mmCIF file of C-alpha atoms in Angstrom:
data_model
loop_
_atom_site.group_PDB
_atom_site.id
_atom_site.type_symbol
_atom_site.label_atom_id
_atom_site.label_comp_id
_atom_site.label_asym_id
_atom_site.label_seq_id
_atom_site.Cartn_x
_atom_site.Cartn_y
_atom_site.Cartn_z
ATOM 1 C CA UNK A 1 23.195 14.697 5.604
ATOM 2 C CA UNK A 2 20.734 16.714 7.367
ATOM 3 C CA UNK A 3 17.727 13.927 6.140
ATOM 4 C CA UNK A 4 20.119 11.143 7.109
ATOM 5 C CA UNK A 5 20.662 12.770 10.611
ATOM 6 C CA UNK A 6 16.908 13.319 11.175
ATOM 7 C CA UNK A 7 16.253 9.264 10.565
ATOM 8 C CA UNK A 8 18.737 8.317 13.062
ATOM 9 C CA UNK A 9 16.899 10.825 15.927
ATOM 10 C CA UNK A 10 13.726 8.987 14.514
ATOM 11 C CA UNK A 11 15.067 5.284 15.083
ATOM 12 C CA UNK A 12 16.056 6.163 18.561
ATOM 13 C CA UNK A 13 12.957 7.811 19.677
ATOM 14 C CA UNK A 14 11.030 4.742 17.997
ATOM 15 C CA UNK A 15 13.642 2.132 19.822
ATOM 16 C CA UNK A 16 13.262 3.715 23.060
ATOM 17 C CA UNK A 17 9.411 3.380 22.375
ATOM 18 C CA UNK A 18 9.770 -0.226 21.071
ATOM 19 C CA UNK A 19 11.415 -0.602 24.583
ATOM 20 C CA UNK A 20 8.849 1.554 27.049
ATOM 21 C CA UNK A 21 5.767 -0.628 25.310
ATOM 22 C CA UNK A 22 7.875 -3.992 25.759
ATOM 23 C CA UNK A 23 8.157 -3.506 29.097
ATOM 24 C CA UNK A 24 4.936 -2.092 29.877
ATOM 25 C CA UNK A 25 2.734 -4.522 27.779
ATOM 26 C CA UNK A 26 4.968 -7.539 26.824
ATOM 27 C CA UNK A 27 6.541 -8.379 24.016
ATOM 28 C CA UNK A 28 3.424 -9.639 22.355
ATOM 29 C CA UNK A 29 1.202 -6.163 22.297
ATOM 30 C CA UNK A 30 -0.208 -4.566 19.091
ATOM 31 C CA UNK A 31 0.899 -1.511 20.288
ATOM 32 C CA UNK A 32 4.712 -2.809 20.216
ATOM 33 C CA UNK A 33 3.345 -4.386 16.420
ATOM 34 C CA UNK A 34 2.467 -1.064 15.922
ATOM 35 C CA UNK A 35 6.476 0.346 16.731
ATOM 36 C CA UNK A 36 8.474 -2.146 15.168
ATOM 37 C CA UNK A 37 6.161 -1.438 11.836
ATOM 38 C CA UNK A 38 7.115 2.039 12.173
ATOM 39 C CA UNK A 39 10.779 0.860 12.788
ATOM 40 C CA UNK A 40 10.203 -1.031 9.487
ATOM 41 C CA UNK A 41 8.850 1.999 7.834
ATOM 42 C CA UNK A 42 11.806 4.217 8.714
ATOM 43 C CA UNK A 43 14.451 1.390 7.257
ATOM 44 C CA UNK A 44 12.152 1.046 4.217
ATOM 45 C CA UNK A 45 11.960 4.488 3.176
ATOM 46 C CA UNK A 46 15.574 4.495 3.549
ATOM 47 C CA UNK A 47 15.641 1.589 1.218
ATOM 48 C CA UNK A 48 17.325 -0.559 3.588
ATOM 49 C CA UNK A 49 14.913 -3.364 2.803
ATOM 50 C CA UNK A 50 17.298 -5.813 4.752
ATOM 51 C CA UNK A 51 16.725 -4.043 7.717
ATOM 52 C CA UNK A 52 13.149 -3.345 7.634
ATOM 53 C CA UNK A 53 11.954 -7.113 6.602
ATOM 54 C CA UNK A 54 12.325 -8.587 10.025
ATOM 55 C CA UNK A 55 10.803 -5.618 12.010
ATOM 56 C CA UNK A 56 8.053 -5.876 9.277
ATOM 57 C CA UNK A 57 7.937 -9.894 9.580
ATOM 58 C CA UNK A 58 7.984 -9.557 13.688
ATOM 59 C CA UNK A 59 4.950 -7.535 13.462
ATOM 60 C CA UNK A 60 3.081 -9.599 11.813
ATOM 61 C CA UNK A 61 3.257 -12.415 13.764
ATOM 62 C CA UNK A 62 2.662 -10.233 16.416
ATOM 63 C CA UNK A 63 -0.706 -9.105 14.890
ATOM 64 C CA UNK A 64 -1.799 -12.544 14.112
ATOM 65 C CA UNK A 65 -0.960 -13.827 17.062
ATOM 66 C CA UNK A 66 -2.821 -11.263 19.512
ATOM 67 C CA UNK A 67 -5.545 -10.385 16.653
ATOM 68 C CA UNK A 68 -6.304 -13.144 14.599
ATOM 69 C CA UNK A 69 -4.932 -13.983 11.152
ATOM 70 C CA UNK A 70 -8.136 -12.000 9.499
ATOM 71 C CA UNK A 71 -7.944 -8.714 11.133
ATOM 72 C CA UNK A 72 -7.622 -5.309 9.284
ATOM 73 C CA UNK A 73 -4.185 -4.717 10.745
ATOM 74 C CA UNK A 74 -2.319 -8.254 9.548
ATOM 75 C CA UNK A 75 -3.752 -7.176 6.253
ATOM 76 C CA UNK A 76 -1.977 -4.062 6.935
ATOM 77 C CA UNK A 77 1.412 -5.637 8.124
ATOM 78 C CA UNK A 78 0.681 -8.285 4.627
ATOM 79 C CA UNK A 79 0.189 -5.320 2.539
ATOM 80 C CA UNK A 80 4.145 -3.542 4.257
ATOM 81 C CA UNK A 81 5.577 -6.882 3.315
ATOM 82 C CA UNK A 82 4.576 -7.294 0.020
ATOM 83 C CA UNK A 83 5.161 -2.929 -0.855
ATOM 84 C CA UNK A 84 8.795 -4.035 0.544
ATOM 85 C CA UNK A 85 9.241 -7.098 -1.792
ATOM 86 C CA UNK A 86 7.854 -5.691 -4.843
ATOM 87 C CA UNK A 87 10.837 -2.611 -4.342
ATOM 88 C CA UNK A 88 12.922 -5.120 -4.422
ATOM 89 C CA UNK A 89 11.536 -7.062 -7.785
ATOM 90 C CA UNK A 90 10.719 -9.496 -5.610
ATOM 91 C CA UNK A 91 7.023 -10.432 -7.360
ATOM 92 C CA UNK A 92 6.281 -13.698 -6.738
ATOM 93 C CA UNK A 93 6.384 -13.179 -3.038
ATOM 94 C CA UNK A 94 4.929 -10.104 -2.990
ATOM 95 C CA UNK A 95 1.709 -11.366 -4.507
ATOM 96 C CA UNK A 96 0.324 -13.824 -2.098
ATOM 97 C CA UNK A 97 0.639 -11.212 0.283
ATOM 98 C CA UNK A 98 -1.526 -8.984 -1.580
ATOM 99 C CA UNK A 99 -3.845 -11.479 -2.169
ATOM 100 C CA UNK A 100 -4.260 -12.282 1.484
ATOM 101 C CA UNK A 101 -4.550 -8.425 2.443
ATOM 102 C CA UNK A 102 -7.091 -7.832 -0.425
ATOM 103 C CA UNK A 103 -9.169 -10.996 1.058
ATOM 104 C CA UNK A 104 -9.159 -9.877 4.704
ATOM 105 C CA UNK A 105 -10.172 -6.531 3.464
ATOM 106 C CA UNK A 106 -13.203 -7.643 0.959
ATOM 107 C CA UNK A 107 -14.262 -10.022 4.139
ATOM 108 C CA UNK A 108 -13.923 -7.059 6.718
ATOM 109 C CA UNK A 109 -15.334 -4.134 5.077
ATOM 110 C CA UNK A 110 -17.660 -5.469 1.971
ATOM 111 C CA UNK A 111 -16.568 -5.432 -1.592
ATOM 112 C CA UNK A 112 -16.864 -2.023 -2.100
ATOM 113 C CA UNK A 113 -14.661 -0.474 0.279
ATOM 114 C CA UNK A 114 -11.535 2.307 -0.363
ATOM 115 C CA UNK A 115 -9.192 -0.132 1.714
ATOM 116 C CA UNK A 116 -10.094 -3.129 -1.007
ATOM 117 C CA UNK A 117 -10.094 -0.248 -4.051
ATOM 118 C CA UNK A 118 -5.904 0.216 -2.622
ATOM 119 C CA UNK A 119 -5.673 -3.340 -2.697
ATOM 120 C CA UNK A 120 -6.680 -4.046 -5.895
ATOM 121 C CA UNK A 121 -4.643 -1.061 -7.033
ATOM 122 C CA UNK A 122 -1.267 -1.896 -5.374
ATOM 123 C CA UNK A 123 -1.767 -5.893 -7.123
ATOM 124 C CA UNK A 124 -2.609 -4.150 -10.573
ATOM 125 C CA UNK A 125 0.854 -2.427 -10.094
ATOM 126 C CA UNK A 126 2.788 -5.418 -9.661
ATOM 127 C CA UNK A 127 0.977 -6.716 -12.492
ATOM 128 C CA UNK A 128 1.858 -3.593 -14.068
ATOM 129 C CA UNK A 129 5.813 -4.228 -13.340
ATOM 130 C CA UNK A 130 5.503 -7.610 -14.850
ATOM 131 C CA UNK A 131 3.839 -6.191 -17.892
ATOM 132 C CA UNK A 132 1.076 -8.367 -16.633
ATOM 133 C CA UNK A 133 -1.125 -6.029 -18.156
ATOM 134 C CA UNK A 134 -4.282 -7.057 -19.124
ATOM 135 C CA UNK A 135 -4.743 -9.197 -15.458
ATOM 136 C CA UNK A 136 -3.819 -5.425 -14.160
ATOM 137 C CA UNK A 137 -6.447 -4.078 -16.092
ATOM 138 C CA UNK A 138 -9.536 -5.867 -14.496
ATOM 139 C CA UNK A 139 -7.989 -5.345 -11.301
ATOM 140 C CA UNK A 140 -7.335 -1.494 -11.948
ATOM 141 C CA UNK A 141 -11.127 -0.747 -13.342
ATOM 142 C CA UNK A 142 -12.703 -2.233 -10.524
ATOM 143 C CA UNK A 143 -10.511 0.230 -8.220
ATOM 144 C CA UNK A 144 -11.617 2.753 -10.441
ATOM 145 C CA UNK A 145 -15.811 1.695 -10.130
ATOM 146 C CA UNK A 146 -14.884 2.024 -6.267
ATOM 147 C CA UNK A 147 -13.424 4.953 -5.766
ATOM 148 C CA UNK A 148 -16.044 6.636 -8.049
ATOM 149 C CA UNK A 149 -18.815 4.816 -5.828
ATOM 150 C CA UNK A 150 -17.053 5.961 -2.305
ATOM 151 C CA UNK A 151 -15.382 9.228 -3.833
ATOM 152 C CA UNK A 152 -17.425 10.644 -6.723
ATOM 153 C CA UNK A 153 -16.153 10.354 -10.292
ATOM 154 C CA UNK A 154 -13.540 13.682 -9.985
ATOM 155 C CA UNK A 155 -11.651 12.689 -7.106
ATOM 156 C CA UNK A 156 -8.022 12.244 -7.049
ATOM 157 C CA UNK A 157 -7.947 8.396 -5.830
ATOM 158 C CA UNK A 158 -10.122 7.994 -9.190
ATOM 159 C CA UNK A 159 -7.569 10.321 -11.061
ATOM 160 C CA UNK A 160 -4.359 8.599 -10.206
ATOM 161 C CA UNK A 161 -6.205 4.796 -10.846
ATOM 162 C CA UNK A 162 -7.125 6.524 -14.361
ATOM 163 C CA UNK A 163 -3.619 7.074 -14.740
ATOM 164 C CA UNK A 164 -2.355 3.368 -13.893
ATOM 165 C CA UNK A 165 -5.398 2.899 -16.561
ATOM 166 C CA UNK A 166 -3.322 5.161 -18.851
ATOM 167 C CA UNK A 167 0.089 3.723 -18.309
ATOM 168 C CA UNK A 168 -1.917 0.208 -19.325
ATOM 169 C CA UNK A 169 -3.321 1.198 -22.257
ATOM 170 C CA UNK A 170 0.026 3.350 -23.448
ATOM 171 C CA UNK A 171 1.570 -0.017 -23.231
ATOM 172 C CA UNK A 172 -0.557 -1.731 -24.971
ATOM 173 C CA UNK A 173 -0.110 0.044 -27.751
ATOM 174 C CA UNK A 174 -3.805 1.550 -27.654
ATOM 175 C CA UNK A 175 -2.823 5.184 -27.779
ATOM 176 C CA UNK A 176 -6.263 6.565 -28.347
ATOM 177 C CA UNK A 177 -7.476 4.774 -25.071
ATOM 178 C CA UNK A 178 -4.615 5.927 -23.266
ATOM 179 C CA UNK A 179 -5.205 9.688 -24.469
ATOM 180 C CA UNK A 180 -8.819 9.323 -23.097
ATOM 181 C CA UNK A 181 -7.747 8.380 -19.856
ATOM 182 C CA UNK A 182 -5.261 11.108 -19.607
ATOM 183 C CA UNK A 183 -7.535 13.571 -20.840
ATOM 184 C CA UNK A 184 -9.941 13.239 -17.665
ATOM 185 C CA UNK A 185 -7.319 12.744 -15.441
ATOM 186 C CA UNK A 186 -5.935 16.190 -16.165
ATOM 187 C CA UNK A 187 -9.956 17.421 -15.751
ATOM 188 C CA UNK A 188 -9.944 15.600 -12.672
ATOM 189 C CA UNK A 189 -6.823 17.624 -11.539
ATOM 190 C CA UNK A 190 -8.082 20.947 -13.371
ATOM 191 C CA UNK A 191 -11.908 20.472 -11.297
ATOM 192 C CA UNK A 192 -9.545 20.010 -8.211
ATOM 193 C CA UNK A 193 -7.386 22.803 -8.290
ATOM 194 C CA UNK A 194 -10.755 25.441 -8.875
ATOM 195 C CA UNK A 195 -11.907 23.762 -5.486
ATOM 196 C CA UNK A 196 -8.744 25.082 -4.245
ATOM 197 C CA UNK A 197 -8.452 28.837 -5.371
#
């Protein structure tokens, strides 16, 4: 009760923002993009997927329209979409999006960057949830050669894509593998924890 209160003081504050930056900038600004994604966030996290699609859709178009339809933020908005639809099973349209948000990002930032290593990881889970697994595979070792490049080999964005690696090769049968992956994930997480004390 007291969660589901603090939501509804959330969606007001964010629809009397919504409201401020309409009237102050139009209804066409990034920065009222930028609200009704937040608006979307708030139904999504809720799981009132319903509700959040058209704030999520509406910002979009917003983005695209004011930014461009390659800018880092419509990848962002793509990416929202397609987290949404994939809670909801929801696969095939969930991947184009991905696609398109994992394109923008390779063509913004290089190859190589941490937004394009999240890309590839969030399409090798819905490959994952369509026991698409060896297609998640490829996708989930590149994330992995990324992160290590941009993180260092015992950071946790390399430890949780070693454990997507894990889940992969558990269900695959190849229990060995997957034991190897766990095994330096939890030194990962052991190495991490020292830093911490």
């Amino acid at each position: 009760k007291k969660k589901k209160g603090k939501y509804s003081i959330a969606e007001s504050y964010l629809q009397r923002a919504l409201e401020i930056y309409e009237r102050n900038f139009g209804p066409n600004h990034p920065k009222v993009a930028m609200t009704l994604n937040n608006i979307a966030s708030l139904y999504d996290t809720q799981g009132k997927f319903s509700e959040a699609e058209p704030f999520f859709q509406s910002a979009l178009q917003i983005y695209e329209t004011t930014l461009g339809r390659n800018h880092p933020d419509v990848a962002d908005s793509l990416n929202n979409i397609a987290i949404l639809y994939k809670a909801q099973g929801k696969y095939r349209e969930a991947e184009p999006l991905y696609q398109r948000a994992l394109q923008i990002y390779e063509k913004t930032y290089g190859p190589n960057h941490p937004y394009v290593a999240d890309s590839l990881n969030n399409i090798s889970l819905l490959y994952i949830s369509q026991e698409k697994y060896s297609e998640a595979e490829i996708l989930i070792k590149r994330c992995v050669r990324i992160r290590e490049k941009c993180f260092g080999p015992d950071h946790v964005q390399v430890a949780k894509s070693l454990e997507n690696l894990a889940e992969i090769a558990f269900a695959q049968g190849k229990h060995s593998k997957a034991e190897k992956y766990s095994q330096k994930v939890q030194e990962i997480y052991d190495n991490q924890s020292k830093l911490n004390e």
